[in-house]
């Protein structure tokens, strides 16, 4: 950007500071049997800007200085150099340079707004250079306002301003989906054996990050900063013990391509102890994304607070707290349930067993009343089942009845358990080790 006012002895130039790009050219070759023979190919081989061995790619190995203002994307750092030149031979005193960046909703001072501003003295044909930087945090139209004031040779205070307009564009498109987990799946090897709770506190976030710039981007970091209610587990690594991402060490995303990220959020212990507050917690956290362009320019973007629909638990919440992974056929086992009152009144509940489990049957009194539950209070139950069929079997569930409102809550498919008739302890130990991911290589 170049500007000069003929009425002033000083002129102002504003130059954006950007990294160079790789030289690209049009490689025109021909077959040796054509009329030009090998002349065009010889010219290509003699071009110093074209890498050896790759004459027809059009991508050179030499750096090219920027020829235009270029694109500016949200999250990048805008850098420019303000150059004030004295076009005369006399010395100009008390030269002041100010720069302000104006957006639609705010005004950001970048230079010369200090109380003890330094005034420059500019010799004849001399130059003052000032570099300013600003991390761009808003999209849309930006106006860089540069003001220069000075004391003329005659002693008059003169000033002029220049305006430079540019657009800030969006580099990434982030789309999110939330899933309230019905079952907890901490490891792929436990898919067939893991407990599936009737109501899980876990929330899964799927985030799609799309590159909408004109060039490739290297995503250095895509992390979820959870809200105070949750802790987060990133599910984008080969394993939890490894730092290797599923996308590889160099996560390069071409224009219009999308990367899918998955995170599991679990309530913190203090949030679990307050179910009513947890039910109202809709803020999940913020995505923090850091990337670099193909020439190494760094950008950073943080989303606003991600919101989800709060799960509707009603007045009662039931979770499976304890269950074995593997049980033997016809050998009784225990299931631990936690029942929590998340309403604001005392609950009088009655418990009934549901039928239809198929592979398991409840053992014990099938219908009985539970102790009164105060608001926020929980009670733990230990219930017995008898496995009747081998394989992966589903536990039917229970029914809770609010005796005051005559309202019923059915909790079907409480959990799944693997039933085996294998009597060999050695084989069972190996199977359990495989379930827990501790099988030696």
Tab-separated table of C-alpha atoms in Angstrom:
chain	number	residue	atom	x	y	z
A	1	UNK	CA	0.000	0.000	0.000
A	2	UNK	CA	1.507	3.293	-1.087
A	3	UNK	CA	0.309	6.830	-0.406
A	4	UNK	CA	1.769	10.321	-0.832
A	5	UNK	CA	0.204	13.743	-0.306
A	6	UNK	CA	1.741	16.423	-2.533
A	7	UNK	CA	0.722	19.175	-0.080
A	8	UNK	CA	3.051	17.772	2.604
A	9	UNK	CA	6.787	17.429	2.690
A	10	UNK	CA	6.414	14.008	4.301
A	11	UNK	CA	5.070	10.930	2.544
A	12	UNK	CA	3.683	7.743	4.058
A	13	UNK	CA	3.996	4.160	2.839
A	14	UNK	CA	2.415	1.142	4.503
A	15	UNK	CA	3.802	-2.262	3.547
A	16	UNK	CA	2.432	-5.557	4.812
A	17	UNK	CA	5.070	-7.942	6.158
A	18	UNK	CA	4.435	-11.483	4.918
A	19	UNK	CA	6.522	-14.515	4.196
A	20	UNK	CA	7.585	-15.204	0.600
A	21	UNK	CA	6.028	-17.936	-1.513
A	22	UNK	CA	7.518	-20.577	-3.769
A	23	UNK	CA	8.045	-19.590	-7.392
A	24	UNK	CA	5.557	-21.220	-9.754
A	25	UNK	CA	5.962	-21.150	-13.479
A	26	UNK	CA	4.398	-22.588	-16.620
A	27	UNK	CA	6.577	-25.350	-18.017
A	28	UNK	CA	6.147	-25.554	-21.798
A	29	UNK	CA	7.878	-28.585	-23.313
A	30	UNK	CA	7.581	-30.635	-26.454
A	31	UNK	CA	8.458	-33.987	-27.947
A	32	UNK	CA	11.899	-34.243	-29.513
A	33	UNK	CA	10.241	-35.252	-32.803
A	34	UNK	CA	8.255	-32.006	-33.003
A	35	UNK	CA	9.387	-29.007	-35.030
A	36	UNK	CA	11.083	-27.120	-32.140
A	37	UNK	CA	13.067	-30.244	-31.390
A	38	UNK	CA	14.712	-30.169	-27.978
A	39	UNK	CA	14.991	-26.366	-27.728
A	40	UNK	CA	12.022	-25.862	-25.356
A	41	UNK	CA	13.122	-28.696	-23.108
A	42	UNK	CA	16.638	-27.265	-23.003
A	43	UNK	CA	15.265	-23.894	-21.878
A	44	UNK	CA	13.390	-25.596	-19.050
A	45	UNK	CA	16.489	-27.479	-17.918
A	46	UNK	CA	18.498	-24.260	-17.961
A	47	UNK	CA	15.997	-22.331	-15.810
A	48	UNK	CA	17.570	-21.873	-12.359
A	49	UNK	CA	14.145	-21.537	-10.709
A	50	UNK	CA	13.059	-25.066	-11.674
A	51	UNK	CA	14.306	-27.918	-9.444
A	52	UNK	CA	16.497	-30.557	-11.002
A	53	UNK	CA	14.685	-33.748	-11.920
A	54	UNK	CA	11.223	-32.134	-11.782
A	55	UNK	CA	11.111	-29.959	-14.894
A	56	UNK	CA	7.385	-30.249	-15.647
A	57	UNK	CA	5.827	-29.725	-12.224
A	58	UNK	CA	5.714	-25.934	-12.444
A	59	UNK	CA	6.732	-25.636	-8.758
A	60	UNK	CA	10.097	-24.026	-8.287
A	61	UNK	CA	12.534	-24.132	-5.382
A	62	UNK	CA	13.137	-20.385	-5.289
A	63	UNK	CA	11.318	-17.970	-2.990
A	64	UNK	CA	9.208	-15.223	-4.513
A	65	UNK	CA	8.531	-11.930	-2.738
A	66	UNK	CA	4.818	-11.064	-2.295
A	67	UNK	CA	3.378	-9.160	-5.230
A	68	UNK	CA	0.077	-8.138	-3.593
A	69	UNK	CA	-1.483	-7.477	-0.207
A	70	UNK	CA	-2.645	-11.112	-0.010
A	71	UNK	CA	-5.314	-12.723	2.135
A	72	UNK	CA	-5.668	-12.190	5.880
A	73	UNK	CA	-7.434	-14.864	7.918
A	74	UNK	CA	-8.968	-14.805	11.364
A	75	UNK	CA	-6.474	-15.919	14.026
A	76	UNK	CA	-3.381	-14.846	12.116
A	77	UNK	CA	-1.053	-12.011	13.099
A	78	UNK	CA	-1.308	-8.935	10.882
A	79	UNK	CA	2.112	-7.281	10.538
A	80	UNK	CA	2.979	-4.184	8.589
A	81	UNK	CA	5.680	-1.550	8.343
A	82	UNK	CA	4.868	2.155	8.403
A	83	UNK	CA	7.448	4.162	6.483
A	84	UNK	CA	7.515	7.976	6.759
A	85	UNK	CA	9.929	9.664	4.343
A	86	UNK	CA	11.164	13.273	4.261
A	87	UNK	CA	11.018	14.305	0.617
A	88	UNK	CA	12.787	17.637	1.259
A	89	UNK	CA	16.267	18.654	2.365
A	90	UNK	CA	15.333	20.474	5.580
A	91	UNK	CA	15.173	18.789	8.981
A	92	UNK	CA	11.629	18.160	10.233
A	93	UNK	CA	11.089	18.171	13.981
A	94	UNK	CA	8.494	16.640	16.342
A	95	UNK	CA	7.302	13.975	13.937
A	96	UNK	CA	4.517	11.859	15.454
A	97	UNK	CA	3.164	8.624	13.946
A	98	UNK	CA	-0.081	7.026	15.099
A	99	UNK	CA	-1.905	3.935	13.874
A	100	UNK	CA	-5.358	2.683	14.833
A	101	UNK	CA	-7.192	-0.396	13.591
A	102	UNK	CA	-10.945	0.123	13.298
A	103	UNK	CA	-13.479	-2.706	13.140
A	104	UNK	CA	-17.246	-2.656	13.099
A	105	UNK	CA	-17.535	-2.843	16.885
A	106	UNK	CA	-14.248	-1.632	18.343
A	107	UNK	CA	-11.165	0.527	17.880
A	108	UNK	CA	-7.697	-0.876	18.666
A	109	UNK	CA	-4.734	1.515	19.032
A	110	UNK	CA	-1.557	0.008	17.588
A	111	UNK	CA	0.992	2.820	17.660
A	112	UNK	CA	1.476	6.253	19.212
A	113	UNK	CA	-1.303	6.183	21.814
A	114	UNK	CA	1.037	6.316	24.813
A	115	UNK	CA	1.007	9.305	27.165
A	116	UNK	CA	4.783	9.776	26.860
A	117	UNK	CA	4.857	9.512	23.101
A	118	UNK	CA	8.292	9.789	21.515
A	119	UNK	CA	8.623	12.578	18.925
A	120	UNK	CA	11.075	11.997	16.106
A	121	UNK	CA	13.407	14.305	14.261
A	122	UNK	CA	13.647	13.527	10.566
A	123	UNK	CA	16.657	14.667	8.558
A	124	UNK	CA	16.393	15.663	4.923
A	125	UNK	CA	15.741	12.648	2.676
A	126	UNK	CA	15.524	10.527	5.846
A	127	UNK	CA	13.095	7.760	6.770
A	128	UNK	CA	11.339	6.556	9.929
A	129	UNK	CA	10.207	2.906	10.002
A	130	UNK	CA	7.742	1.525	12.548
A	131	UNK	CA	6.591	-2.118	12.648
A	132	UNK	CA	3.190	-2.919	14.127
A	133	UNK	CA	1.615	-6.331	14.797
A	134	UNK	CA	-1.894	-7.347	15.765
A	135	UNK	CA	-3.574	-10.732	16.175
A	136	UNK	CA	-6.758	-10.561	14.128
A	137	UNK	CA	-9.768	-11.655	16.202
A	138	UNK	CA	-12.709	-10.466	14.080
A	139	UNK	CA	-13.822	-11.215	10.560
A	140	UNK	CA	-15.091	-8.595	8.130
A	141	UNK	CA	-13.855	-5.177	7.085
A	142	UNK	CA	-10.861	-3.674	8.887
A	143	UNK	CA	-9.573	-0.122	8.357
A	144	UNK	CA	-6.018	0.819	9.277
A	145	UNK	CA	-5.948	4.543	10.055
A	146	UNK	CA	-2.467	6.087	9.997
A	147	UNK	CA	-1.935	9.672	11.155
A	148	UNK	CA	1.282	11.709	10.795
A	149	UNK	CA	1.818	15.083	12.423
A	150	UNK	CA	4.956	17.236	12.405
A	151	UNK	CA	6.336	20.740	12.922
A	152	UNK	CA	7.102	22.428	9.620
A	153	UNK	CA	10.143	24.583	8.937
A	154	UNK	CA	7.994	27.680	9.458
A	155	UNK	CA	6.893	26.392	12.883
A	156	UNK	CA	3.334	25.392	11.930
A	157	UNK	CA	1.837	22.134	13.216
A	158	UNK	CA	0.746	20.097	10.175
A	159	UNK	CA	-0.832	16.661	9.966
A	160	UNK	CA	-2.467	14.242	7.538
A	161	UNK	CA	-4.174	10.854	7.716
A	162	UNK	CA	-4.359	7.876	5.399
A	163	UNK	CA	-6.849	5.003	5.396
A	164	UNK	CA	-6.123	1.451	4.265
A	165	UNK	CA	-9.008	-1.007	4.080
A	166	UNK	CA	-8.714	-4.804	4.013
A	167	UNK	CA	-10.928	-7.828	4.601
A	168	UNK	CA	-10.371	-10.553	7.200
A	169	UNK	CA	-11.732	-13.938	6.169
A	170	UNK	CA	-12.619	-17.096	8.020
A	171	UNK	CA	-9.918	-19.811	7.721
A	172	UNK	CA	-11.729	-22.784	9.258
A	173	UNK	CA	-15.285	-24.024	9.427
A	174	UNK	CA	-15.992	-25.907	12.666
A	175	UNK	CA	-19.090	-28.072	13.032
A	176	UNK	CA	-19.895	-29.944	16.240
A	177	UNK	CA	-22.256	-32.715	17.328
A	178	UNK	CA	-23.014	-33.894	20.859
A	179	UNK	CA	-23.928	-37.375	21.975
A	180	UNK	CA	-25.169	-38.202	25.462
A	181	UNK	CA	-23.685	-41.622	26.031
A	182	UNK	CA	-25.988	-44.514	26.799
A	183	UNK	CA	-22.985	-46.721	27.358
A	184	UNK	CA	-19.366	-46.184	28.260
A	185	UNK	CA	-16.846	-47.628	25.782
A	186	UNK	CA	-13.351	-46.933	27.188
A	187	UNK	CA	-11.520	-49.413	24.926
A	188	UNK	CA	-12.292	-51.222	21.681
A	189	UNK	CA	-11.368	-54.543	23.249
A	190	UNK	CA	-14.122	-54.007	25.799
A	191	UNK	CA	-16.908	-53.333	23.298
A	192	UNK	CA	-18.563	-56.676	23.974
A	193	UNK	CA	-18.017	-56.638	27.706
A	194	UNK	CA	-18.277	-53.030	28.896
A	195	UNK	CA	-21.035	-51.872	31.175
A	196	UNK	CA	-23.800	-49.924	29.447
A	197	UNK	CA	-25.478	-47.719	32.029
A	198	UNK	CA	-29.104	-46.732	31.865
A	199	UNK	CA	-28.098	-43.090	32.120
A	200	UNK	CA	-24.490	-42.129	31.596
A	201	UNK	CA	-22.929	-38.824	32.585
A	202	UNK	CA	-20.461	-39.018	29.714
A	203	UNK	CA	-20.806	-36.667	26.757
A	204	UNK	CA	-19.134	-37.297	23.404
A	205	UNK	CA	-18.233	-34.349	21.206
A	206	UNK	CA	-17.598	-34.807	17.490
A	207	UNK	CA	-15.890	-31.806	15.881
A	208	UNK	CA	-15.363	-31.420	12.144
A	209	UNK	CA	-12.637	-28.913	11.198
A	210	UNK	CA	-12.667	-27.892	7.523
A	211	UNK	CA	-9.962	-25.883	5.763
A	212	UNK	CA	-11.699	-23.131	3.767
A	213	UNK	CA	-8.537	-21.206	2.827
A	214	UNK	CA	-6.920	-21.282	-0.603
A	215	UNK	CA	-3.874	-23.275	0.538
A	216	UNK	CA	-2.982	-26.283	2.702
A	217	UNK	CA	-2.846	-25.952	6.480
A	218	UNK	CA	-0.924	-28.009	9.030
A	219	UNK	CA	-3.041	-28.455	12.162
A	220	UNK	CA	-0.573	-28.405	15.049
A	221	UNK	CA	-3.148	-28.603	17.839
A	222	UNK	CA	-6.868	-29.256	18.087
A	223	UNK	CA	-7.721	-29.532	21.779
A	224	UNK	CA	-10.851	-29.168	23.835
A	225	UNK	CA	-10.611	-26.975	26.932
A	226	UNK	CA	-13.461	-28.282	29.115
A	227	UNK	CA	-15.729	-26.252	31.350
A	228	UNK	CA	-15.303	-26.542	35.163
A	229	UNK	CA	-17.893	-29.339	35.326
A	230	UNK	CA	-16.041	-31.789	33.065
A	231	UNK	CA	-12.695	-33.455	32.428
A	232	UNK	CA	-11.847	-34.414	28.859
A	233	UNK	CA	-10.271	-37.456	27.208
A	234	UNK	CA	-9.048	-37.024	23.631
A	235	UNK	CA	-9.920	-40.006	21.448
A	236	UNK	CA	-7.738	-38.918	18.520
A	237	UNK	CA	-4.634	-40.939	19.388
A	238	UNK	CA	-3.582	-44.445	18.417
A	239	UNK	CA	-3.788	-45.345	22.113
A	240	UNK	CA	-4.097	-43.443	25.375
A	241	UNK	CA	-0.467	-44.265	26.207
A	242	UNK	CA	0.791	-42.901	22.889
A	243	UNK	CA	1.116	-39.339	21.651
A	244	UNK	CA	0.753	-40.423	18.023
A	245	UNK	CA	-2.357	-38.949	16.423
A	246	UNK	CA	-4.516	-41.022	14.127
A	247	UNK	CA	-3.822	-38.443	11.398
A	248	UNK	CA	-0.043	-38.847	11.663
A	249	UNK	CA	2.746	-36.579	12.809
A	250	UNK	CA	2.177	-34.035	10.007
A	251	UNK	CA	-1.547	-33.311	10.015
A	252	UNK	CA	-1.817	-31.481	6.675
A	253	UNK	CA	-5.325	-30.525	5.545
A	254	UNK	CA	-5.768	-29.509	1.918
A	255	UNK	CA	-8.275	-26.824	0.876
A	256	UNK	CA	-11.914	-27.921	1.420
A	257	UNK	CA	-10.813	-31.091	3.269
A	258	UNK	CA	-12.156	-31.897	6.758
A	259	UNK	CA	-10.689	-33.573	9.831
A	260	UNK	CA	-12.993	-35.282	12.338
A	261	UNK	CA	-12.067	-35.157	16.045
A	262	UNK	CA	-13.730	-36.985	18.936
A	263	UNK	CA	-13.627	-36.145	22.642
A	264	UNK	CA	-15.148	-37.812	25.675
A	265	UNK	CA	-16.166	-35.558	28.559
A	266	UNK	CA	-16.710	-36.978	32.022
A	267	UNK	CA	-18.180	-35.055	34.966
A	268	UNK	CA	-15.730	-34.251	37.738
A	269	UNK	CA	-16.337	-35.834	41.172
A	270	UNK	CA	-17.636	-32.578	42.619
A	271	UNK	CA	-20.131	-32.334	39.743
A	272	UNK	CA	-21.268	-35.931	40.232
A	273	UNK	CA	-22.117	-35.131	43.846
A	274	UNK	CA	-24.500	-32.406	42.671
A	275	UNK	CA	-26.761	-34.039	40.036
A	276	UNK	CA	-29.157	-31.100	39.888
A	277	UNK	CA	-26.327	-28.739	38.883
A	278	UNK	CA	-24.957	-31.301	36.437
A	279	UNK	CA	-28.337	-31.590	34.786
A	280	UNK	CA	-28.360	-27.836	34.175
A	281	UNK	CA	-24.754	-27.735	32.912
A	282	UNK	CA	-25.006	-26.975	29.199
A	283	UNK	CA	-21.534	-25.412	28.664
A	284	UNK	CA	-19.064	-28.077	27.523
A	285	UNK	CA	-15.919	-26.103	26.737
A	286	UNK	CA	-13.977	-24.414	23.944
A	287	UNK	CA	-12.010	-25.791	21.023
A	288	UNK	CA	-8.461	-24.414	20.773
A	289	UNK	CA	-6.999	-24.778	17.262
A	290	UNK	CA	-3.445	-23.896	16.190
A	291	UNK	CA	-2.246	-24.218	12.607
A	292	UNK	CA	0.526	-23.174	10.248
A	293	UNK	CA	0.409	-22.331	6.568
A	294	UNK	CA	2.611	-23.990	3.958
A	295	UNK	CA	5.226	-21.253	4.569
A	296	UNK	CA	5.131	-21.505	8.369
A	297	UNK	CA	2.814	-18.595	9.264
A	298	UNK	CA	1.107	-19.382	12.559
A	299	UNK	CA	-2.577	-18.958	13.306
A	300	UNK	CA	-4.695	-19.638	16.366
A	301	UNK	CA	-8.449	-19.822	16.736
A	302	UNK	CA	-10.593	-20.480	19.801
A	303	UNK	CA	-14.290	-21.136	19.469
A	304	UNK	CA	-16.934	-19.665	21.723
A	305	UNK	CA	-18.310	-21.777	24.574
A	306	UNK	CA	-19.877	-24.898	23.059
A	307	UNK	CA	-23.405	-25.586	24.290
A	308	UNK	CA	-25.381	-28.809	24.412
A	309	UNK	CA	-28.932	-29.675	25.301
A	310	UNK	CA	-29.095	-30.704	28.949
A	311	UNK	CA	-30.169	-34.346	29.407
A	312	UNK	CA	-33.619	-34.901	30.802
A	313	UNK	CA	-33.358	-37.295	33.744
A	314	UNK	CA	-36.772	-36.637	35.275
A	315	UNK	CA	-36.758	-36.814	39.061
A	316	UNK	CA	-34.684	-39.986	39.404
A	317	UNK	CA	-31.355	-41.032	37.980
A	318	UNK	CA	-30.104	-44.633	37.888
A	319	UNK	CA	-26.574	-45.743	36.999
A	320	UNK	CA	-24.760	-49.060	37.066
A	321	UNK	CA	-21.801	-48.683	39.397
A	322	UNK	CA	-20.497	-52.259	39.569
A	323	UNK	CA	-20.753	-55.338	37.348
A	324	UNK	CA	-18.265	-58.084	36.335
A	325	UNK	CA	-17.045	-58.330	32.753
A	326	UNK	CA	-17.240	-62.141	32.525
A	327	UNK	CA	-19.362	-64.567	34.549
A	328	UNK	CA	-19.821	-68.320	34.439
A	329	UNK	CA	-22.998	-70.047	33.443
A	330	UNK	CA	-25.431	-70.681	36.321
A	331	UNK	CA	-23.123	-68.969	38.856
A	332	UNK	CA	-24.847	-66.083	40.632
A	333	UNK	CA	-23.237	-62.632	40.364
A	334	UNK	CA	-23.909	-59.159	41.773
A	335	UNK	CA	-24.829	-55.880	40.064
A	336	UNK	CA	-24.426	-52.596	41.923
A	337	UNK	CA	-26.933	-49.800	41.203
A	338	UNK	CA	-26.916	-46.185	42.343
A	339	UNK	CA	-30.270	-44.379	42.622
A	340	UNK	CA	-30.184	-40.584	43.040
A	341	UNK	CA	-32.951	-38.114	43.821
A	342	UNK	CA	-32.386	-35.072	41.570
A	343	UNK	CA	-35.640	-33.264	42.292
A	344	UNK	CA	-36.412	-30.805	45.080
A	345	UNK	CA	-38.713	-33.011	47.169
A	346	UNK	CA	-38.390	-36.228	49.144
A	347	UNK	CA	-39.005	-39.378	47.078
A	348	UNK	CA	-40.700	-42.560	48.183
A	349	UNK	CA	-39.758	-45.192	45.598
A	350	UNK	CA	-40.827	-48.764	44.953
A	351	UNK	CA	-38.554	-51.168	43.028
A	352	UNK	CA	-39.740	-53.885	40.617
A	353	UNK	CA	-37.716	-56.186	38.357
A	354	UNK	CA	-38.388	-56.105	34.611
A	355	UNK	CA	-38.584	-59.296	32.592
A	356	UNK	CA	-37.188	-60.006	29.153
A	357	UNK	CA	-33.476	-60.311	29.857
A	358	UNK	CA	-33.358	-63.727	28.194
A	359	UNK	CA	-29.879	-64.776	29.200
A	360	UNK	CA	-30.163	-63.721	32.865
A	361	UNK	CA	-32.788	-63.817	35.582
A	362	UNK	CA	-33.087	-61.725	38.726
A	363	UNK	CA	-32.614	-63.517	42.037
A	364	UNK	CA	-34.299	-62.347	45.241
A	365	UNK	CA	-37.406	-60.393	46.173
A	366	UNK	CA	-38.738	-58.978	42.912
A	367	UNK	CA	-40.719	-56.097	44.430
A	368	UNK	CA	-39.967	-53.989	47.483
A	369	UNK	CA	-39.930	-50.408	48.745
A	370	UNK	CA	-36.757	-48.360	49.014
A	371	UNK	CA	-35.725	-46.000	51.816
A	372	UNK	CA	-36.838	-42.389	51.497
A	373	UNK	CA	-34.482	-40.229	49.448
A	374	UNK	CA	-33.920	-36.597	50.355
A	375	UNK	CA	-33.155	-34.082	47.529
A	376	UNK	CA	-29.677	-34.817	46.152
A	377	UNK	CA	-29.355	-38.023	48.199
A	378	UNK	CA	-28.298	-41.376	46.690
A	379	UNK	CA	-28.737	-44.973	47.730
A	380	UNK	CA	-26.755	-47.997	46.553
A	381	UNK	CA	-28.331	-51.367	45.843
A	382	UNK	CA	-26.662	-54.737	45.327
A	383	UNK	CA	-28.871	-57.020	43.217
A	384	UNK	CA	-28.283	-60.649	42.305
A	385	UNK	CA	-28.670	-62.336	38.922
A	386	UNK	CA	-28.302	-65.886	37.633
A	387	UNK	CA	-26.841	-66.358	34.102
A	388	UNK	CA	-28.800	-68.893	32.041
A	389	UNK	CA	-27.367	-68.597	28.504
A	390	UNK	CA	-23.842	-68.201	27.179
A	391	UNK	CA	-22.646	-65.289	25.072
A	392	UNK	CA	-23.125	-61.561	25.358
A	393	UNK	CA	-26.380	-61.103	27.276
A	394	UNK	CA	-28.406	-58.006	28.195
A	395	UNK	CA	-29.760	-57.439	31.694
A	396	UNK	CA	-33.458	-56.633	31.465
A	397	UNK	CA	-33.657	-53.728	33.903
A	398	UNK	CA	-35.757	-52.365	36.751
A	399	UNK	CA	-38.830	-50.211	37.270
A	400	UNK	CA	-39.045	-47.456	39.887
A	401	UNK	CA	-42.422	-46.104	40.949
A	402	UNK	CA	-42.888	-42.752	42.652
A	403	UNK	CA	-45.554	-43.683	45.211
A	404	UNK	CA	-46.653	-40.072	45.700
A	405	UNK	CA	-47.176	-39.038	42.064
A	406	UNK	CA	-47.840	-42.611	40.867
A	407	UNK	CA	-45.194	-42.025	38.200
A	408	UNK	CA	-43.108	-44.926	36.872
A	409	UNK	CA	-39.574	-44.939	35.475
A	410	UNK	CA	-38.457	-47.925	33.404
A	411	UNK	CA	-34.707	-48.525	33.048
A	412	UNK	CA	-34.378	-51.174	30.374
A	413	UNK	CA	-31.179	-52.754	29.082
A	414	UNK	CA	-29.270	-51.752	32.169
A	415	UNK	CA	-26.032	-53.442	31.166
A	416	UNK	CA	-24.426	-56.271	29.210
A	417	UNK	CA	-22.394	-59.156	30.540
A	418	UNK	CA	-20.459	-61.950	28.838
A	419	UNK	CA	-21.488	-65.426	30.042
A	420	UNK	CA	-19.210	-68.409	29.474
A	421	UNK	CA	-19.355	-72.093	30.416
A	422	UNK	CA	-15.565	-72.438	30.213
A	423	UNK	CA	-14.262	-74.123	33.373
A	424	UNK	CA	-10.591	-73.622	32.671
A	425	UNK	CA	-9.263	-70.891	34.956
A	426	UNK	CA	-6.270	-70.397	32.704
A	427	UNK	CA	-8.441	-69.682	29.653
A	428	UNK	CA	-10.720	-67.410	31.642
A	429	UNK	CA	-7.735	-65.465	32.979
A	430	UNK	CA	-6.441	-65.041	29.435
A	431	UNK	CA	-9.872	-63.851	28.257
A	432	UNK	CA	-10.163	-61.326	31.097
A	433	UNK	CA	-6.652	-60.075	30.344
A	434	UNK	CA	-7.647	-59.577	26.714
A	435	UNK	CA	-10.730	-57.640	27.828
A	436	UNK	CA	-8.572	-55.367	30.020
A	437	UNK	CA	-5.941	-54.894	27.318
A	438	UNK	CA	-3.118	-56.514	29.279
A	439	UNK	CA	-2.382	-59.544	27.067
A	440	UNK	CA	1.387	-59.856	26.567
A	441	UNK	CA	2.691	-59.830	22.987
